[in-house]
PDB file of C-alpha atoms in Angstrom:
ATOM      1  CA  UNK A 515     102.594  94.177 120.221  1.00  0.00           C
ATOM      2  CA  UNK A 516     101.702  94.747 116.413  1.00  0.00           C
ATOM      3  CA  UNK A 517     101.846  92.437 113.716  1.00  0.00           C
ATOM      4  CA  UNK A 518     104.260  94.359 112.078  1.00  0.00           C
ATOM      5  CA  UNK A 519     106.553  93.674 115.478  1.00  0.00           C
ATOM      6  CA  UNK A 520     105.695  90.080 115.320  1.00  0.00           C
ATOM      7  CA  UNK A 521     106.715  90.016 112.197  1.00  0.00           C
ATOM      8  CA  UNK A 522     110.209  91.771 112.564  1.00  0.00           C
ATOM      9  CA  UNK A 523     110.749  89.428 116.003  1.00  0.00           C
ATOM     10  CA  UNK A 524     110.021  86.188 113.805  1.00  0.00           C
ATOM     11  CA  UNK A 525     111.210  86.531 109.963  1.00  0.00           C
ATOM     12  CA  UNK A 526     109.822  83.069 109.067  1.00  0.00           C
ATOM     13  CA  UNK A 527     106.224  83.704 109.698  1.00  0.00           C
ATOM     14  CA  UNK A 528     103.768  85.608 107.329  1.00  0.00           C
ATOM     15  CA  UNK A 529     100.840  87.771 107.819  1.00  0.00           C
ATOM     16  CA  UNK A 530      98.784  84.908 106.732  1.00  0.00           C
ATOM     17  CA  UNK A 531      99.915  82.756 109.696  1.00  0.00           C
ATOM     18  CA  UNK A 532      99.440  85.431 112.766  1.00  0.00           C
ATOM     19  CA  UNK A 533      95.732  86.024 111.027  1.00  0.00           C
ATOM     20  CA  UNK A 534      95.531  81.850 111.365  1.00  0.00           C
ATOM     21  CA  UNK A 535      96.413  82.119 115.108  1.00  0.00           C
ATOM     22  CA  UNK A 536      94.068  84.571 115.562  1.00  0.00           C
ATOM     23  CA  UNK A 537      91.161  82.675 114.091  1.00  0.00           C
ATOM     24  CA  UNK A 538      91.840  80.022 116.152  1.00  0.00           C
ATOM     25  CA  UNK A 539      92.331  81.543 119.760  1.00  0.00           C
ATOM     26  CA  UNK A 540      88.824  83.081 118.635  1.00  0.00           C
ATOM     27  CA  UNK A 541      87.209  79.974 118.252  1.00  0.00           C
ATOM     28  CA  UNK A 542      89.108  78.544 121.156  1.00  0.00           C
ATOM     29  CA  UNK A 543      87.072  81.142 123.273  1.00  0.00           C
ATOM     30  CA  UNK A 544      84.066  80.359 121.985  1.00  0.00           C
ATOM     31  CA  UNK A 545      83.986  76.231 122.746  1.00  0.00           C
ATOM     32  CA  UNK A 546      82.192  75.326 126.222  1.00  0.00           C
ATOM     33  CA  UNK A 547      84.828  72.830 127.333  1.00  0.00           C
ATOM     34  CA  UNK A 548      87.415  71.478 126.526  1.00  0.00           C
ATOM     35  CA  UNK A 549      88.602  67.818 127.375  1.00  0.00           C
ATOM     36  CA  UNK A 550      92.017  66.260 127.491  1.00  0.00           C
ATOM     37  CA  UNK A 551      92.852  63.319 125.302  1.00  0.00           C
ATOM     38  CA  UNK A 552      95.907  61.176 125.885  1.00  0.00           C
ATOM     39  CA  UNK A 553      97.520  59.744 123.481  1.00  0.00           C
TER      40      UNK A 553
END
């Protein structure tokens, strides 16, 4: 799927913001573990 399809599937959301979720599933990866908190 493209951005530009992203885009067209979900008018309220900007380039800006799919570039955001990108950045952070690529950080995300990069993290050793990852521990659950409840609140």
């Amino acid at each position: 799927m493209t951005i530009e399809e992203i885009l067209e599937d979900y008018e309220d959301l900007e380039r800006d913001d799919i570039f955001a979720v990108l950045a952070y599933a690529t950080k995300l990866t990069q993290v050793k573990s990852i521990h659950k908190v409840i609140v």
